[in-house]
Amino acid sequence: MIILSDILVDRAKTPFAVCHIKPSVVWRAAGEKQTAYRIGVSKSRYKSINGQFDVYDSGVTGSKETVGHAIGVDLESCTTYYVSVTIYGENGGEDSSVVRFRTELSAEDWKGHWAFMPLNSVGGSSLYRKNIVLPDEPVEEAFACCAGIGCHELFVNGKKADDRLFSPVNSDYEKRIYYTVYELTGQLVAGENVIGIELAPWWYGCKKLMFQLYVTLKSGETLEFHSSAGAGWWECGGAVKECSVYDGEFCDGRVEDDFPPHWASAEYSAGIESKWVLPIVSRGDSSILVPERIDPVRVCGRLNPVASHEASGVVVYDFGANIAGRVSVTVVGERGAEIILIHGERLTADGDVNTLNLRSARATDRYILKGSESGETYFPRFTYHGFQFVKIITKGNVTVKSVVAEILHSDVDLVGEFSCSDKKLDYLHEIAVRTEQNNQFGVLTDCPQRDERFGWLNDLGARLYQTVYNFDMSRFFPKVVADISDGQLPGGEIGDTAPYYVGGRPADPVSVAYLLMPYYSYLYYGDDSVAKREYVNLKRWVEYLLSRTKNGVATYSYYGDWVFPTCFGKPADKLFVSTLSLYWHLKLMTKISGIAGEKWDEKYYAKKAEEVKEAINATYYDSGKKSYAGGTQTENSMPLTLNVAPEQDRAAIAENVAKDVIAKNYHSACGNVGYRHLFYVLGEFGYQDLAVKILENPEYPGWGYMVENGATTVWERWESEMSDEMDSFDHPMFGSYDAFFYAFLGGITVDDDAFACDKITIAPVKPSGMTYVNCSFNTIRGKVVSNWKQDGDVTVYHVEIPFGITVRFKAEGGEKILTHGVYDIKI
């Protein structure tokens, strides 16, 4: 028996904006081994179910591969299709399924106009609505495409169309604007319907609307409706009078005097007499319109307060964990009474909410009650905050009935699980995952609370190592790479942040994440499109870095090994870190050239990498001391993990790293670049006990010190004191110790030459005193499990391998090759 599951078209969970140029198709197979497949496409579900493929038919094709296939023809834009996948097993099994998908809009498909109102509710929300009348005939399907920027919420007949927040995702708005696709099938009725859209400034600082609705009737006729200055569209200011990503939201519930909550339904009539106006047609934007394929931001959890207390005459609530999100408050009070919510990560000495580290961000939400005897619930819809504590100030006659924190972030699937007998490490894993989630908002932000929240590239080179173990980044990586490319200058220089809002340009040479993400898209998810689509831009950045060298050594640096513990003296040599990063870029560019089929470039960059490697060893390596540059942990760890160090000296250099850790009383002396390399060196060369001691050390500086001082997320800096400079207590750049848990304690690593995780090594290491580890990684092919437990003098290893993956299993000095199956190995 063979079982087919998890068919993805263009890697989308909701495939309603699929690339129309030969979109990819992937699936999972279980049971008996797959030996062949067939992909067929039709515009009719009936035809696809019955094998009548009039658009595309691959025929029965011999292959065990479940990833890397494509519909072999270009499709029409803005069109619904049905793809059938059939797989065949080695023992005669067969399984099939049909998936509906819809292709993206082409530039020619956009027939609406950008609409906006420049003078009405400039800093608050704007409401747009249109009545549409449908024939007395069943609706077969309906889709809306909305580029409502800054961000928007869509309503149909008085109800929110779905549960996503802050759509569309932010970008470099001068280069590209994302649009969101909503399936409205089942939400429209025969006769009168009302479409409502509420816009807020978000990151854009301006509100514009481009909207198109496609309604296909049972008869096959498709009706279209577009945004414009007339044609029944109306606009007015909403209840949200002010909203800002940094400062918060001000909402006036009394606005229902002007229009009711069901303003987007047929129960209400908009017009000049009710203070609505006609929208203004905006000039055409030069930005390209592209579909939002990334996982949307949603409410992903809720927390009740674990404690509350009074400070300065008001109540402060503690939610027990530092989160990114918002607070939902239910109150009863008189009309015109007010509640003010002030958010923060820490408390002052007298128990008040400490906002010092927020700098200029006010992080304050304000609501004026409409007055309701049954109570009313308020939560901000166009902002979010990073906080553990909130104080609620009340003005007038108002009683707070309930307070709940709602956790917000991009709803990316969690794919990793880790636990072990050491509960301190379990807690560190928990806070690493929470910190990463708190910083996924369509952008891989550096922090969720202060006046920043940018996608800093110098943080990502280390951060991505834990990100790919914990989360499915198959849709996130292409978006971030596009953001980086959009900020690139003609000379190849990329910016420090993505989207490029702030920082230097060129970015620091440590910004290797630009190349890691296309490589990881292929390595982990079997997606070569990112490397191919962005190849020219990636190459221009690498060539720019090469142009900033002398005799193979980098000549510039900005951040280097950022935020190293200053108590341990000097940081790693910045130009040395830049040169090692250059070498890393060249090695990655060699791999990306191969993925993109650029064979000449592949040889060229391999040669350049060797030249830089030779320069590094000639300039910085002391063969007598078995040490690089100044001998810091970062300077000796990076050459080992990047395979720059001479083979015969690797063990001696690692020993020097270990000795330095011991000399520093089991502390990491690395910054945000070097620490991940340090943990990998300790794991690879048998010093896993030192890695655990570093992590659990309760003395300053370190992760154990963070936990000892109440951390529920990973900090930006090593100090517990708060300042107004840069003191985020929710910063993922130091969270990639978590990758050490997966790669060494669980032992799961994807081989460098893998395609979509088809080659994996499982080689667990066992720290002293640890009695078990449970570790799993849910790949695009299925879940890989690596558990072990100590049973007296025997270690029992439990390994599970899905179809399509070959594992090299290494333990206790032995090695064996394992394929699809479940194994219990006693050694």
PDB file of N, CA, C and O in Angstrom, residues 62-93:
ATOM      1  N   GLY A  62       8.602   7.152 -14.501  1.00  0.00           N
ATOM      2  CA  GLY A  62       9.347   6.419 -13.490  1.00  0.00           C
ATOM      3  C   GLY A  62      10.217   7.334 -12.661  1.00  0.00           C
ATOM      4  O   GLY A  62      11.084   8.034 -13.197  1.00  0.00           O
ATOM      5  N   SER A  63       9.994   7.390 -11.356  1.00  0.00           N
ATOM      6  CA  SER A  63      10.789   8.229 -10.459  1.00  0.00           C
ATOM      7  C   SER A  63      10.379   7.936  -9.015  1.00  0.00           C
ATOM      8  O   SER A  63       9.195   7.772  -8.717  1.00  0.00           O
ATOM      9  N   LYS A  64      11.358   7.902  -8.138  1.00  0.00           N
ATOM     10  CA  LYS A  64      11.072   7.785  -6.711  1.00  0.00           C
ATOM     11  C   LYS A  64      11.001   9.165  -6.050  1.00  0.00           C
ATOM     12  O   LYS A  64      10.693   9.268  -4.868  1.00  0.00           O
ATOM     13  N   GLU A  65      11.267  10.218  -6.810  1.00  0.00           N
ATOM     14  CA  GLU A  65      11.357  11.573  -6.265  1.00  0.00           C
ATOM     15  C   GLU A  65       9.972  12.173  -6.047  1.00  0.00           C
ATOM     16  O   GLU A  65       9.086  12.060  -6.908  1.00  0.00           O
ATOM     17  N   THR A  66       9.786  12.824  -4.899  1.00  0.00           N
ATOM     18  CA  THR A  66       8.527  13.492  -4.577  1.00  0.00           C
ATOM     19  C   THR A  66       8.656  15.013  -4.602  1.00  0.00           C
ATOM     20  O   THR A  66       7.675  15.723  -4.402  1.00  0.00           O
ATOM     21  N   VAL A  67       9.855  15.508  -4.840  1.00  0.00           N
ATOM     22  CA  VAL A  67      10.144  16.939  -4.825  1.00  0.00           C
ATOM     23  C   VAL A  67      10.805  17.315  -6.143  1.00  0.00           C
ATOM     24  O   VAL A  67      11.507  16.507  -6.757  1.00  0.00           O
ATOM     25  N   GLY A  68      10.599  18.533  -6.570  1.00  0.00           N
ATOM     26  CA  GLY A  68      11.314  19.021  -7.747  1.00  0.00           C
ATOM     27  C   GLY A  68      10.578  18.841  -9.057  1.00  0.00           C
ATOM     28  O   GLY A  68      11.144  19.066 -10.128  1.00  0.00           O
ATOM     29  N   HIS A  69       9.319  18.458  -8.993  1.00  0.00           N
ATOM     30  CA  HIS A  69       8.529  18.308 -10.214  1.00  0.00           C
ATOM     31  C   HIS A  69       7.823  19.615 -10.550  1.00  0.00           C
ATOM     32  O   HIS A  69       7.669  20.493  -9.700  1.00  0.00           O
ATOM     33  N   ALA A  70       7.374  19.722 -11.781  1.00  0.00           N
ATOM     34  CA  ALA A  70       6.684  20.937 -12.212  1.00  0.00           C
ATOM     35  C   ALA A  70       5.622  20.585 -13.232  1.00  0.00           C
ATOM     36  O   ALA A  70       5.712  19.566 -13.932  1.00  0.00           O
ATOM     37  N   ILE A  71       4.608  21.425 -13.291  1.00  0.00           N
ATOM     38  CA  ILE A  71       3.656  21.356 -14.396  1.00  0.00           C
ATOM     39  C   ILE A  71       4.392  21.858 -15.626  1.00  0.00           C
ATOM     40  O   ILE A  71       4.879  22.983 -15.645  1.00  0.00           O
ATOM     41  N   GLY A  72       4.502  21.031 -16.610  1.00  0.00           N
ATOM     42  CA  GLY A  72       5.462  21.263 -17.702  1.00  0.00           C
ATOM     43  C   GLY A  72       5.038  22.236 -18.777  1.00  0.00           C
ATOM     44  O   GLY A  72       5.642  22.263 -19.856  1.00  0.00           O
ATOM     45  N   VAL A  73       4.015  23.063 -18.511  1.00  0.00           N
ATOM     46  CA  VAL A  73       3.596  24.080 -19.478  1.00  0.00           C
ATOM     47  C   VAL A  73       3.313  25.365 -18.722  1.00  0.00           C
ATOM     48  O   VAL A  73       3.020  25.351 -17.524  1.00  0.00           O
ATOM     49  N   ASP A  74       3.404  26.489 -19.415  1.00  0.00           N
ATOM     50  CA  ASP A  74       2.982  27.752 -18.830  1.00  0.00           C
ATOM     51  C   ASP A  74       1.460  27.813 -18.821  1.00  0.00           C
ATOM     52  O   ASP A  74       0.800  27.385 -19.783  1.00  0.00           O
ATOM     53  N   LEU A  75       0.906  28.339 -17.756  1.00  0.00           N
ATOM     54  CA  LEU A  75      -0.534  28.406 -17.594  1.00  0.00           C
ATOM     55  C   LEU A  75      -1.035  29.826 -17.816  1.00  0.00           C
ATOM     56  O   LEU A  75      -0.259  30.776 -17.857  1.00  0.00           O
ATOM     57  N   GLU A  76      -2.331  29.957 -17.957  1.00  0.00           N
ATOM     58  CA  GLU A  76      -2.936  31.282 -18.077  1.00  0.00           C
ATOM     59  C   GLU A  76      -2.934  31.955 -16.706  1.00  0.00           C
ATOM     60  O   GLU A  76      -3.055  31.295 -15.676  1.00  0.00           O
ATOM     61  N   SER A  77      -2.804  33.255 -16.704  1.00  0.00           N
ATOM     62  CA  SER A  77      -2.883  33.984 -15.439  1.00  0.00           C
ATOM     63  C   SER A  77      -4.324  34.079 -14.980  1.00  0.00           C
ATOM     64  O   SER A  77      -5.255  33.905 -15.776  1.00  0.00           O
ATOM     65  N   CYS A  78      -4.498  34.321 -13.679  1.00  0.00           N
ATOM     66  CA  CYS A  78      -5.806  34.592 -13.094  1.00  0.00           C
ATOM     67  C   CYS A  78      -6.838  33.524 -13.480  1.00  0.00           C
ATOM     68  O   CYS A  78      -7.957  33.830 -13.859  1.00  0.00           O
ATOM     69  N   THR A  79      -6.431  32.279 -13.363  1.00  0.00           N
ATOM     70  CA  THR A  79      -7.264  31.165 -13.819  1.00  0.00           C
ATOM     71  C   THR A  79      -7.216  30.036 -12.800  1.00  0.00           C
ATOM     72  O   THR A  79      -6.174  29.765 -12.212  1.00  0.00           O
ATOM     73  N   THR A  80      -8.349  29.369 -12.618  1.00  0.00           N
ATOM     74  CA  THR A  80      -8.436  28.244 -11.699  1.00  0.00           C
ATOM     75  C   THR A  80      -8.153  26.941 -12.439  1.00  0.00           C
ATOM     76  O   THR A  80      -8.680  26.711 -13.537  1.00  0.00           O
ATOM     77  N   TYR A  81      -7.339  26.109 -11.826  1.00  0.00           N
ATOM     78  CA  TYR A  81      -6.979  24.801 -12.381  1.00  0.00           C
ATOM     79  C   TYR A  81      -7.134  23.728 -11.305  1.00  0.00           C
ATOM     80  O   TYR A  81      -7.219  24.021 -10.108  1.00  0.00           O
ATOM     81  N   TYR A  82      -7.116  22.479 -11.768  1.00  0.00           N
ATOM     82  CA  TYR A  82      -7.136  21.321 -10.879  1.00  0.00           C
ATOM     83  C   TYR A  82      -5.993  20.400 -11.281  1.00  0.00           C
ATOM     84  O   TYR A  82      -5.907  19.974 -12.441  1.00  0.00           O
ATOM     85  N   VAL A  83      -5.100  20.141 -10.328  1.00  0.00           N
ATOM     86  CA  VAL A  83      -3.975  19.256 -10.603  1.00  0.00           C
ATOM     87  C   VAL A  83      -4.237  17.914  -9.934  1.00  0.00           C
ATOM     88  O   VAL A  83      -4.650  17.850  -8.771  1.00  0.00           O
ATOM     89  N   SER A  84      -4.008  16.866 -10.670  1.00  0.00           N
ATOM     90  CA  SER A  84      -4.114  15.505 -10.162  1.00  0.00           C
ATOM     91  C   SER A  84      -2.716  14.918 -10.046  1.00  0.00           C
ATOM     92  O   SER A  84      -1.911  15.022 -10.975  1.00  0.00           O
ATOM     93  N   VAL A  85      -2.415  14.337  -8.890  1.00  0.00           N
ATOM     94  CA  VAL A  85      -1.157  13.629  -8.690  1.00  0.00           C
ATOM     95  C   VAL A  85      -1.481  12.173  -8.378  1.00  0.00           C
ATOM     96  O   VAL A  85      -2.298  11.890  -7.491  1.00  0.00           O
ATOM     97  N   THR A  86      -0.873  11.279  -9.107  1.00  0.00           N
ATOM     98  CA  THR A  86      -1.002   9.842  -8.858  1.00  0.00           C
ATOM     99  C   THR A  86       0.388   9.275  -8.636  1.00  0.00           C
ATOM    100  O   THR A  86       1.319   9.581  -9.394  1.00  0.00           O
ATOM    101  N   ILE A  87       0.539   8.476  -7.599  1.00  0.00           N
ATOM    102  CA  ILE A  87       1.829   7.827  -7.345  1.00  0.00           C
ATOM    103  C   ILE A  87       1.634   6.319  -7.354  1.00  0.00           C
ATOM    104  O   ILE A  87       0.571   5.802  -7.005  1.00  0.00           O
ATOM    105  N   TYR A  88       2.686   5.627  -7.759  1.00  0.00           N
ATOM    106  CA  TYR A  88       2.652   4.176  -7.928  1.00  0.00           C
ATOM    107  C   TYR A  88       3.754   3.560  -7.073  1.00  0.00           C
ATOM    108  O   TYR A  88       4.888   4.054  -7.048  1.00  0.00           O
ATOM    109  N   GLY A  89       3.423   2.473  -6.368  1.00  0.00           N
ATOM    110  CA  GLY A  89       4.366   1.825  -5.477  1.00  0.00           C
ATOM    111  C   GLY A  89       5.026   0.614  -6.077  1.00  0.00           C
ATOM    112  O   GLY A  89       4.553   0.039  -7.073  1.00  0.00           O
ATOM    113  N   GLU A  90       6.109   0.178  -5.443  1.00  0.00           N
ATOM    114  CA  GLU A  90       6.890  -0.951  -5.951  1.00  0.00           C
ATOM    115  C   GLU A  90       6.117  -2.276  -5.890  1.00  0.00           C
ATOM    116  O   GLU A  90       6.439  -3.222  -6.613  1.00  0.00           O
ATOM    117  N   ASN A  91       5.094  -2.350  -5.051  1.00  0.00           N
ATOM    118  CA  ASN A  91       4.315  -3.583  -4.927  1.00  0.00           C
ATOM    119  C   ASN A  91       2.953  -3.478  -5.593  1.00  0.00           C
ATOM    120  O   ASN A  91       2.050  -4.268  -5.307  1.00  0.00           O
ATOM    121  N   GLY A  92       2.790  -2.495  -6.471  1.00  0.00           N
ATOM    122  CA  GLY A  92       1.541  -2.352  -7.212  1.00  0.00           C
ATOM    123  C   GLY A  92       0.547  -1.396  -6.593  1.00  0.00           C
ATOM    124  O   GLY A  92      -0.548  -1.204  -7.132  1.00  0.00           O
ATOM    125  N   GLY A  93       0.898  -0.786  -5.469  1.00  0.00           N
ATOM    126  CA  GLY A  93       0.004   0.183  -4.837  1.00  0.00           C
ATOM    127  C   GLY A  93      -0.145   1.441  -5.674  1.00  0.00           C
ATOM    128  O   GLY A  93       0.733   1.795  -6.473  1.00  0.00           O
TER     129      GLY A  93
END
